[in-house]
Structures are given as C-alpha cells and as structure tokens.
Amino acid sequence: AAPAAILPSPIMALRVSSKRASCSDAMHPPHYPWSHNGPMAAYDAASIRRGHVVYAQVCAACHGLQKIAFRNLVGVCYTESEAKELASEKEYLDGPDDTGEMFDRPGKLSDYIRSPYRNENEARYANNGGLPPDLSLICKARHGGADYVMALLVGYRDPPAGVAIAEGQHWNPYFAGGKIQMPPPIYDGGVDYEDGTEANASQMSKDVTTFLAWAAEPEQDERKKTGLKVITALAFAAVGAFWYKRFMWSPLKSRKISFH
C-alpha cells in the first residue's frame, strides 16, 4: 500500500513561515557598543544634544518627530529657556481667533515636532515618490533598532556589478532590497558641534542614532531606576519573609504531638 501523505503540523508550518519571514535581502547590521544598553546604563545626555543638532539641521528637512514635544527635551539635553527658543523658531497654525480666522504663531513647549510636509502626497511629490517615515519610533519599528539606523547611515556604497540603479536611487546593503530613495544624509563637517566634538560622519551618525533611540523610549532611564528600586525592595521583603517563616513558625513546625 502506498504510504499515507504526511501533512505538516501547525507548529512545523509556523516554524517554516517564521524562518522565511526572518530571511531578507538586506544585510544584518553589526552590533554597536551603545552606552545606554544594559540594565544599569543610561543615555548619554551630551550625545543626545549633539544628535538633536544633527536631526534639526539634517534630518528635519524630510522627517518629522511627531511623538516628541519640545517640552520633552527639557532636562534631558536642553534647559527650559533653550527649548523655548528652539520652539519659537517654528510656526504653528492655531485658531480660530476672535474673527474666526486661523493664524500662525510661534511654537511653544507643548507643540510637537511636526513633519515638514503638510500631507503624504506632498511628501511623496518632493521625494520622487518615496515617503520619508516619521522618526519618533524608528528605533523600535525596525529590526535591529539603533544598530540598524547606525548601519544604514554609514552603509552607503557603490552598487555591485550587474545591479542597475534608477535615477534618484542609491545603494545601501542594509536597506531591504538595497535600493533606497534617500541620498546619503551624513557627511564629514555637516554640522558644527558647540562642545568642540569633531563632526565627522561616524560621530554624527552615532549621535543622531542615540537621539532617535531616546526619542523612541524617553522613559528608559526612569524605568531602569524604578526597576532597581523595586528589585531592592523585593530583596528586603524576601529576607523578611524568610525570617518570618523560619523563626515565627518554627514552634509550630517543630512541635511533637503524642497520643497516649
């Protein structure tokens, strides 16, 4: 008799589909030694400030940061007066006024860092059909996180032999498919750092990636501090619970009941 057909189990099908989903035509980014990784590590505030300079002078021309308000920068990389000055340099549509008209006003701390484009169609038209993503959660939305963003920024190369690149496209092996609409955004000396740090391409890429990692999870430092406090409290509670069980209950656990 012919052997019965073996049907794949749901678990096997899930494993195969997961394996296929993990395969990609993009290179996996290398792991970088980020200073904010680790259970006891915190963000580098100086790097965040420099990264915001890179974002404001380079990335903000195409990308928004719509989940971060200017007030979020206060106490992290800017003072309140500095953040107010940064916000006032932008104009926001507000209103209506007493006459029912909308009007433009200077930005304030409660305003969010908006996209430079009014809508998706305008963004695609200005970028040869490509849609620049909002960068608020880019380090959470991409596989590899900060490693991916860093590798993408420094990973532009000449296309390999036999690969045709259309006009307006560029080759980056870390981008899915290799062909990316965004031109290389980072160049040596692209910005001037006020703290005297040399603004080479690697340093700028590292700083703006640190800034975007903070933007994706600004509560990370507070979460780690809270976690340390909770773990410490639980450790003392565990010691107290052991003492209570060991000594307070020992008369009951060690008593002897005799029947005559």
PDB file of C-alpha atoms in Angstrom:
ATOM      1  CA  ALA A   1       0.000   0.000   0.000  1.00  0.00           C
ATOM      2  CA  ALA A   2       1.171   3.479  -0.736  1.00  0.00           C
ATOM      3  CA  PRO A   3       2.346   5.345   2.343  1.00  0.00           C
ATOM      4  CA  ALA A   4      -0.062   7.903   3.706  1.00  0.00           C
ATOM      5  CA  ALA A   5       0.693  11.513   2.948  1.00  0.00           C
ATOM      6  CA  ILE A   6       2.339  13.337   5.822  1.00  0.00           C
ATOM      7  CA  LEU A   7       0.659  16.652   6.467  1.00  0.00           C
ATOM      8  CA  PRO A   8       2.725  19.380   8.087  1.00  0.00           C
ATOM      9  CA  SER A   9       1.701  20.191  11.609  1.00  0.00           C
ATOM     10  CA  PRO A  10       0.730  23.755  12.566  1.00  0.00           C
ATOM     11  CA  ILE A  11       3.904  24.061  14.627  1.00  0.00           C
ATOM     12  CA  MET A  12       6.070  22.984  11.685  1.00  0.00           C
ATOM     13  CA  ALA A  13       4.258  25.407   9.381  1.00  0.00           C
ATOM     14  CA  LEU A  14       4.783  28.197  11.900  1.00  0.00           C
ATOM     15  CA  ARG A  15       8.499  27.433  12.087  1.00  0.00           C
ATOM     16  CA  VAL A  16       8.829  27.468   8.305  1.00  0.00           C
ATOM     17  CA  SER A  17       6.901  30.723   7.955  1.00  0.00           C
ATOM     18  CA  SER A  18       8.949  32.320  10.739  1.00  0.00           C
ATOM     19  CA  LYS A  19      12.155  31.248   9.052  1.00  0.00           C
ATOM     20  CA  ARG A  20      11.004  32.699   5.747  1.00  0.00           C
ATOM     21  CA  ALA A  21       9.922  35.913   7.457  1.00  0.00           C
ATOM     22  CA  SER A  22      13.328  36.280   9.086  1.00  0.00           C
ATOM     23  CA  CYS A  23      15.112  35.909   5.760  1.00  0.00           C
ATOM     24  CA  SER A  24      15.792  39.178   3.991  1.00  0.00           C
ATOM     25  CA  ASP A  25      17.731  40.511   1.071  1.00  0.00           C
ATOM     26  CA  ALA A  26      19.319  43.101   3.356  1.00  0.00           C
ATOM     27  CA  MET A  27      22.479  42.678   5.408  1.00  0.00           C
ATOM     28  CA  HIS A  28      22.062  42.329   9.137  1.00  0.00           C
ATOM     29  CA  PRO A  29      23.552  45.322  10.962  1.00  0.00           C
ATOM     30  CA  PRO A  30      26.543  44.812  13.239  1.00  0.00           C
ATOM     31  CA  HIS A  31      26.149  45.229  16.973  1.00  0.00           C
ATOM     32  CA  TYR A  32      27.480  48.531  18.275  1.00  0.00           C
ATOM     33  CA  PRO A  33      28.518  49.121  21.915  1.00  0.00           C
ATOM     34  CA  TRP A  34      25.839  51.672  22.812  1.00  0.00           C
ATOM     35  CA  SER A  35      26.412  53.399  26.119  1.00  0.00           C
ATOM     36  CA  HIS A  36      22.699  53.192  27.018  1.00  0.00           C
ATOM     37  CA  ASN A  37      22.441  49.407  26.686  1.00  0.00           C
ATOM     38  CA  GLY A  38      22.493  47.300  29.807  1.00  0.00           C
ATOM     39  CA  PRO A  39      20.363  47.221  32.965  1.00  0.00           C
ATOM     40  CA  MET A  40      22.420  49.914  34.750  1.00  0.00           C
ATOM     41  CA  ALA A  41      23.323  52.090  31.744  1.00  0.00           C
ATOM     42  CA  ALA A  42      21.812  55.490  30.987  1.00  0.00           C
ATOM     43  CA  TYR A  43      21.563  57.695  27.930  1.00  0.00           C
ATOM     44  CA  ASP A  44      24.483  59.984  27.118  1.00  0.00           C
ATOM     45  CA  ALA A  45      22.913  63.441  27.501  1.00  0.00           C
ATOM     46  CA  ALA A  46      25.726  65.158  25.582  1.00  0.00           C
ATOM     47  CA  SER A  47      25.278  62.737  22.685  1.00  0.00           C
ATOM     48  CA  ILE A  48      21.511  63.307  22.721  1.00  0.00           C
ATOM     49  CA  ARG A  49      22.078  67.061  22.469  1.00  0.00           C
ATOM     50  CA  ARG A  50      24.515  66.664  19.595  1.00  0.00           C
ATOM     51  CA  GLY A  51      22.108  64.202  17.965  1.00  0.00           C
ATOM     52  CA  HIS A  52      19.310  66.735  18.116  1.00  0.00           C
ATOM     53  CA  VAL A  53      21.578  69.219  16.333  1.00  0.00           C
ATOM     54  CA  VAL A  54      22.100  66.663  13.556  1.00  0.00           C
ATOM     55  CA  TYR A  55      18.386  65.927  13.399  1.00  0.00           C
ATOM     56  CA  ALA A  56      17.422  69.615  13.303  1.00  0.00           C
ATOM     57  CA  GLN A  57      19.978  70.573  10.659  1.00  0.00           C
ATOM     58  CA  VAL A  58      19.941  67.418   8.510  1.00  0.00           C
ATOM     59  CA  CYS A  59      17.046  65.030   9.138  1.00  0.00           C
ATOM     60  CA  ALA A  60      14.278  67.553   9.843  1.00  0.00           C
ATOM     61  CA  ALA A  61      14.289  68.668   6.214  1.00  0.00           C
ATOM     62  CA  CYS A  62      12.412  65.451   5.333  1.00  0.00           C
ATOM     63  CA  HIS A  63      11.465  63.640   8.554  1.00  0.00           C
ATOM     64  CA  GLY A  64       9.141  64.571  11.373  1.00  0.00           C
ATOM     65  CA  LEU A  65       9.283  63.630  15.047  1.00  0.00           C
ATOM     66  CA  GLN A  66       5.602  63.862  15.810  1.00  0.00           C
ATOM     67  CA  LYS A  67       5.560  61.991  19.130  1.00  0.00           C
ATOM     68  CA  ILE A  68       8.168  64.253  20.736  1.00  0.00           C
ATOM     69  CA  ALA A  69       7.231  67.701  22.021  1.00  0.00           C
ATOM     70  CA  PHE A  70       9.714  70.459  22.758  1.00  0.00           C
ATOM     71  CA  ARG A  71       8.951  70.055  26.455  1.00  0.00           C
ATOM     72  CA  ASN A  72      10.346  66.522  26.310  1.00  0.00           C
ATOM     73  CA  LEU A  73      13.782  67.999  25.591  1.00  0.00           C
ATOM     74  CA  VAL A  74      13.795  69.972  28.851  1.00  0.00           C
ATOM     75  CA  GLY A  75      16.038  68.427  31.468  1.00  0.00           C
ATOM     76  CA  VAL A  76      17.379  65.870  29.009  1.00  0.00           C
ATOM     77  CA  CYS A  77      19.563  67.854  26.631  1.00  0.00           C
ATOM     78  CA  TYR A  78      18.311  71.453  26.909  1.00  0.00           C
ATOM     79  CA  THR A  79      17.280  73.890  29.596  1.00  0.00           C
ATOM     80  CA  GLU A  80      13.742  75.247  29.606  1.00  0.00           C
ATOM     81  CA  SER A  81      14.825  78.573  28.102  1.00  0.00           C
ATOM     82  CA  GLU A  82      16.788  76.812  25.345  1.00  0.00           C
ATOM     83  CA  ALA A  83      13.835  74.577  24.493  1.00  0.00           C
ATOM     84  CA  LYS A  84      11.513  77.601  24.387  1.00  0.00           C
ATOM     85  CA  GLU A  85      13.894  79.328  21.979  1.00  0.00           C
ATOM     86  CA  LEU A  86      14.002  76.251  19.746  1.00  0.00           C
ATOM     87  CA  ALA A  87      10.206  76.058  19.721  1.00  0.00           C
ATOM     88  CA  SER A  88       9.793  79.755  18.945  1.00  0.00           C
ATOM     89  CA  GLU A  89      11.805  79.331  15.749  1.00  0.00           C
ATOM     90  CA  LYS A  90       8.940  77.256  14.292  1.00  0.00           C
ATOM     91  CA  GLU A  91       5.496  78.479  13.244  1.00  0.00           C
ATOM     92  CA  TYR A  92       2.311  76.561  14.012  1.00  0.00           C
ATOM     93  CA  LEU A  93      -1.192  77.045  12.708  1.00  0.00           C
ATOM     94  CA  ASP A  94      -3.591  77.962  15.507  1.00  0.00           C
ATOM     95  CA  GLY A  95      -7.004  79.458  15.986  1.00  0.00           C
ATOM     96  CA  PRO A  96      -9.593  80.439  15.302  1.00  0.00           C
ATOM     97  CA  ASP A  97      -9.186  83.963  16.667  1.00  0.00           C
ATOM     98  CA  ASP A  98     -11.987  86.345  17.634  1.00  0.00           C
ATOM     99  CA  THR A  99     -12.823  86.882  13.975  1.00  0.00           C
ATOM    100  CA  GLY A 100     -12.928  83.182  13.201  1.00  0.00           C
ATOM    101  CA  GLU A 101      -9.691  83.174  11.223  1.00  0.00           C
ATOM    102  CA  MET A 102      -6.800  80.746  11.629  1.00  0.00           C
ATOM    103  CA  PHE A 103      -3.394  82.261  12.243  1.00  0.00           C
ATOM    104  CA  ASP A 104       0.279  81.326  12.535  1.00  0.00           C
ATOM    105  CA  ARG A 105       2.004  81.662  15.883  1.00  0.00           C
ATOM    106  CA  PRO A 106       5.483  80.907  17.226  1.00  0.00           C
ATOM    107  CA  GLY A 107       5.901  77.437  18.656  1.00  0.00           C
ATOM    108  CA  LYS A 108       5.783  76.728  22.368  1.00  0.00           C
ATOM    109  CA  LEU A 109       6.937  73.925  24.630  1.00  0.00           C
ATOM    110  CA  SER A 110       3.698  71.958  24.292  1.00  0.00           C
ATOM    111  CA  ASP A 111       3.988  71.762  20.496  1.00  0.00           C
ATOM    112  CA  TYR A 112       5.170  68.549  18.861  1.00  0.00           C
ATOM    113  CA  ILE A 113       7.976  68.414  16.314  1.00  0.00           C
ATOM    114  CA  ARG A 114       5.908  68.121  13.172  1.00  0.00           C
ATOM    115  CA  SER A 115       6.685  66.821   9.706  1.00  0.00           C
ATOM    116  CA  PRO A 116       7.962  69.386   7.193  1.00  0.00           C
ATOM    117  CA  TYR A 117       5.202  68.263   4.804  1.00  0.00           C
ATOM    118  CA  ARG A 118       1.502  69.015   5.114  1.00  0.00           C
ATOM    119  CA  ASN A 119       0.388  65.589   3.905  1.00  0.00           C
ATOM    120  CA  GLU A 120       1.590  62.312   2.388  1.00  0.00           C
ATOM    121  CA  ASN A 121       1.071  63.421  -1.210  1.00  0.00           C
ATOM    122  CA  GLU A 122       3.278  66.467  -0.741  1.00  0.00           C
ATOM    123  CA  ALA A 123       5.961  64.304   0.896  1.00  0.00           C
ATOM    124  CA  ARG A 124       5.950  61.800  -1.980  1.00  0.00           C
ATOM    125  CA  TYR A 125       5.986  64.527  -4.613  1.00  0.00           C
ATOM    126  CA  ALA A 126       9.028  66.161  -3.019  1.00  0.00           C
ATOM    127  CA  ASN A 127      10.922  62.874  -2.681  1.00  0.00           C
ATOM    128  CA  ASN A 128      10.493  61.244  -6.091  1.00  0.00           C
ATOM    129  CA  GLY A 129       7.663  59.017  -4.893  1.00  0.00           C
ATOM    130  CA  GLY A 130       9.297  57.961  -1.636  1.00  0.00           C
ATOM    131  CA  LEU A 131       7.628  58.617   1.719  1.00  0.00           C
ATOM    132  CA  PRO A 132      10.049  59.735   4.466  1.00  0.00           C
ATOM    133  CA  PRO A 133       8.940  57.977   7.666  1.00  0.00           C
ATOM    134  CA  ASP A 134       8.368  59.734  10.950  1.00  0.00           C
ATOM    135  CA  LEU A 135      11.405  59.084  13.151  1.00  0.00           C
ATOM    136  CA  SER A 136       9.707  59.085  16.550  1.00  0.00           C
ATOM    137  CA  LEU A 137       9.698  55.280  16.846  1.00  0.00           C
ATOM    138  CA  ILE A 138      12.128  54.348  14.090  1.00  0.00           C
ATOM    139  CA  CYS A 139      14.468  52.559  16.521  1.00  0.00           C
ATOM    140  CA  LYS A 140      11.556  50.405  17.687  1.00  0.00           C
ATOM    141  CA  ALA A 141       9.949  49.908  14.292  1.00  0.00           C
ATOM    142  CA  ARG A 142      12.993  48.473  12.518  1.00  0.00           C
ATOM    143  CA  HIS A 143      14.599  45.092  13.116  1.00  0.00           C
ATOM    144  CA  GLY A 144      17.954  45.757  14.740  1.00  0.00           C
ATOM    145  CA  GLY A 145      16.843  49.005  16.359  1.00  0.00           C
ATOM    146  CA  ALA A 146      19.644  51.510  16.869  1.00  0.00           C
ATOM    147  CA  ASP A 147      22.127  49.152  15.191  1.00  0.00           C
ATOM    148  CA  TYR A 148      20.049  49.252  12.008  1.00  0.00           C
ATOM    149  CA  VAL A 149      19.791  53.061  11.984  1.00  0.00           C
ATOM    150  CA  MET A 150      23.529  53.460  12.550  1.00  0.00           C
ATOM    151  CA  ALA A 151      24.422  50.887   9.894  1.00  0.00           C
ATOM    152  CA  LEU A 152      22.042  52.476   7.395  1.00  0.00           C
ATOM    153  CA  LEU A 153      23.521  55.954   7.867  1.00  0.00           C
ATOM    154  CA  VAL A 154      27.110  54.817   7.329  1.00  0.00           C
ATOM    155  CA  GLY A 155      26.344  51.965   4.914  1.00  0.00           C
ATOM    156  CA  TYR A 156      26.008  53.732   1.557  1.00  0.00           C
ATOM    157  CA  ARG A 157      28.132  52.018  -1.098  1.00  0.00           C
ATOM    158  CA  ASP A 158      28.544  51.855  -4.850  1.00  0.00           C
ATOM    159  CA  PRO A 159      26.166  49.254  -6.323  1.00  0.00           C
ATOM    160  CA  PRO A 160      27.715  45.849  -7.024  1.00  0.00           C
ATOM    161  CA  ALA A 161      28.438  44.811 -10.578  1.00  0.00           C
ATOM    162  CA  GLY A 162      25.361  43.900 -12.547  1.00  0.00           C
ATOM    163  CA  VAL A 163      22.924  45.823 -10.335  1.00  0.00           C
ATOM    164  CA  ALA A 164      21.080  48.633 -12.099  1.00  0.00           C
ATOM    165  CA  ILE A 165      20.167  51.700 -10.046  1.00  0.00           C
ATOM    166  CA  ALA A 166      17.437  54.013 -11.309  1.00  0.00           C
ATOM    167  CA  GLU A 167      17.879  57.751 -11.306  1.00  0.00           C
ATOM    168  CA  GLY A 168      17.279  59.151  -7.846  1.00  0.00           C
ATOM    169  CA  GLN A 169      18.074  55.851  -6.116  1.00  0.00           C
ATOM    170  CA  HIS A 170      21.112  54.879  -4.077  1.00  0.00           C
ATOM    171  CA  TRP A 171      22.646  51.600  -2.943  1.00  0.00           C
ATOM    172  CA  ASN A 172      22.662  50.628   0.719  1.00  0.00           C
ATOM    173  CA  PRO A 173      23.061  46.930   1.587  1.00  0.00           C
ATOM    174  CA  TYR A 174      21.356  47.413   4.970  1.00  0.00           C
ATOM    175  CA  PHE A 175      18.124  48.606   3.363  1.00  0.00           C
ATOM    176  CA  ALA A 176      15.617  45.991   2.229  1.00  0.00           C
ATOM    177  CA  GLY A 177      16.221  45.434  -1.470  1.00  0.00           C
ATOM    178  CA  GLY A 178      19.391  47.547  -1.382  1.00  0.00           C
ATOM    179  CA  LYS A 179      17.848  50.407  -3.359  1.00  0.00           C
ATOM    180  CA  ILE A 180      16.904  53.418  -1.286  1.00  0.00           C
ATOM    181  CA  GLN A 181      15.428  56.767  -2.296  1.00  0.00           C
ATOM    182  CA  MET A 182      17.160  58.731   0.473  1.00  0.00           C
ATOM    183  CA  PRO A 183      20.561  60.089  -0.564  1.00  0.00           C
ATOM    184  CA  PRO A 184      23.456  59.818   1.908  1.00  0.00           C
ATOM    185  CA  PRO A 185      22.465  62.370   4.564  1.00  0.00           C
ATOM    186  CA  ILE A 186      25.644  62.435   6.652  1.00  0.00           C
ATOM    187  CA  TYR A 187      28.914  63.978   5.569  1.00  0.00           C
ATOM    188  CA  ASP A 188      32.066  64.999   7.419  1.00  0.00           C
ATOM    189  CA  GLY A 189      31.638  68.507   8.770  1.00  0.00           C
ATOM    190  CA  GLY A 190      27.918  68.583   8.053  1.00  0.00           C
ATOM    191  CA  VAL A 191      27.192  70.377  11.333  1.00  0.00           C
ATOM    192  CA  ASP A 192      29.135  72.350  13.922  1.00  0.00           C
ATOM    193  CA  TYR A 193      29.107  70.979  17.464  1.00  0.00           C
ATOM    194  CA  GLU A 194      29.129  73.658  20.140  1.00  0.00           C
ATOM    195  CA  ASP A 195      31.078  71.453  22.559  1.00  0.00           C
ATOM    196  CA  GLY A 196      34.015  71.130  20.164  1.00  0.00           C
ATOM    197  CA  THR A 197      33.440  67.478  19.232  1.00  0.00           C
ATOM    198  CA  GLU A 198      34.715  66.656  15.759  1.00  0.00           C
ATOM    199  CA  ALA A 199      31.705  66.365  13.466  1.00  0.00           C
ATOM    200  CA  ASN A 200      32.802  63.510  11.233  1.00  0.00           C
ATOM    201  CA  ALA A 201      30.304  61.201   9.587  1.00  0.00           C
ATOM    202  CA  SER A 202      30.690  58.394  12.136  1.00  0.00           C
ATOM    203  CA  GLN A 203      30.304  60.731  15.112  1.00  0.00           C
ATOM    204  CA  MET A 204      27.261  62.443  13.612  1.00  0.00           C
ATOM    205  CA  SER A 205      25.637  59.096  12.809  1.00  0.00           C
ATOM    206  CA  LYS A 206      26.282  57.842  16.325  1.00  0.00           C
ATOM    207  CA  ASP A 207      24.876  60.985  17.936  1.00  0.00           C
ATOM    208  CA  VAL A 208      21.704  61.172  15.857  1.00  0.00           C
ATOM    209  CA  THR A 209      21.096  57.444  16.419  1.00  0.00           C
ATOM    210  CA  THR A 210      21.430  57.971  20.182  1.00  0.00           C
ATOM    211  CA  PHE A 211      18.954  60.834  19.935  1.00  0.00           C
ATOM    212  CA  LEU A 212      16.474  58.686  17.995  1.00  0.00           C
ATOM    213  CA  ALA A 213      16.899  55.825  20.473  1.00  0.00           C
ATOM    214  CA  TRP A 214      15.996  58.253  23.257  1.00  0.00           C
ATOM    215  CA  ALA A 215      13.046  59.585  21.229  1.00  0.00           C
ATOM    216  CA  ALA A 216      11.684  56.054  20.846  1.00  0.00           C
ATOM    217  CA  GLU A 217      11.939  55.361  24.587  1.00  0.00           C
ATOM    218  CA  PRO A 218      12.451  58.585  26.564  1.00  0.00           C
ATOM    219  CA  GLU A 219      11.320  56.900  29.791  1.00  0.00           C
ATOM    220  CA  GLN A 220      14.099  54.285  29.701  1.00  0.00           C
ATOM    221  CA  ASP A 221      16.338  55.843  32.365  1.00  0.00           C
ATOM    222  CA  GLU A 222      13.412  56.395  34.751  1.00  0.00           C
ATOM    223  CA  ARG A 223      12.189  52.846  34.108  1.00  0.00           C
ATOM    224  CA  LYS A 224      15.601  51.410  34.966  1.00  0.00           C
ATOM    225  CA  LYS A 225      15.799  53.445  38.184  1.00  0.00           C
ATOM    226  CA  THR A 226      12.302  52.357  39.166  1.00  0.00           C
ATOM    227  CA  GLY A 227      13.156  48.743  38.383  1.00  0.00           C
ATOM    228  CA  LEU A 228      16.261  48.918  40.589  1.00  0.00           C
ATOM    229  CA  LYS A 229      14.196  50.315  43.469  1.00  0.00           C
ATOM    230  CA  VAL A 230      11.548  47.611  43.067  1.00  0.00           C
ATOM    231  CA  ILE A 231      14.124  44.805  42.928  1.00  0.00           C
ATOM    232  CA  THR A 232      15.879  46.174  46.032  1.00  0.00           C
ATOM    233  CA  ALA A 233      12.580  46.407  47.905  1.00  0.00           C
ATOM    234  CA  LEU A 234      11.620  42.872  46.871  1.00  0.00           C
ATOM    235  CA  ALA A 235      15.007  41.592  48.064  1.00  0.00           C
ATOM    236  CA  PHE A 236      14.474  43.081  51.543  1.00  0.00           C
ATOM    237  CA  ALA A 237      10.911  41.757  51.540  1.00  0.00           C
ATOM    238  CA  ALA A 238      12.195  38.282  50.678  1.00  0.00           C
ATOM    239  CA  VAL A 239      14.638  38.407  53.613  1.00  0.00           C
ATOM    240  CA  GLY A 240      11.828  39.478  55.943  1.00  0.00           C
ATOM    241  CA  ALA A 241       9.533  36.755  54.638  1.00  0.00           C
ATOM    242  CA  PHE A 242      12.254  34.126  55.190  1.00  0.00           C
ATOM    243  CA  TRP A 243      12.850  35.329  58.740  1.00  0.00           C
ATOM    244  CA  TYR A 244       9.128  35.299  59.485  1.00  0.00           C
ATOM    245  CA  LYS A 245       8.686  31.797  58.121  1.00  0.00           C
ATOM    246  CA  ARG A 246      11.866  30.385  59.690  1.00  0.00           C
ATOM    247  CA  PHE A 247      11.607  31.771  63.200  1.00  0.00           C
ATOM    248  CA  MET A 248       7.992  32.759  63.831  1.00  0.00           C
ATOM    249  CA  TRP A 249       6.596  29.477  62.569  1.00  0.00           C
ATOM    250  CA  SER A 250       9.349  27.232  63.976  1.00  0.00           C
ATOM    251  CA  PRO A 251       7.419  26.349  67.205  1.00  0.00           C
ATOM    252  CA  LEU A 252       4.518  25.065  65.161  1.00  0.00           C
ATOM    253  CA  LYS A 253       6.642  23.252  62.621  1.00  0.00           C
ATOM    254  CA  SER A 254       8.875  21.589  65.227  1.00  0.00           C
ATOM    255  CA  ARG A 255       6.285  20.606  67.829  1.00  0.00           C
ATOM    256  CA  LYS A 256       5.688  16.974  68.623  1.00  0.00           C
ATOM    257  CA  ILE A 257       2.213  15.574  69.098  1.00  0.00           C
ATOM    258  CA  SER A 258       1.994  12.398  71.196  1.00  0.00           C
ATOM    259  CA  PHE A 259      -1.026  10.188  71.609  1.00  0.00           C
ATOM    260  CA  HIS A 260      -1.364   8.109  74.778  1.00  0.00           C
TER     261      HIS A 260
END
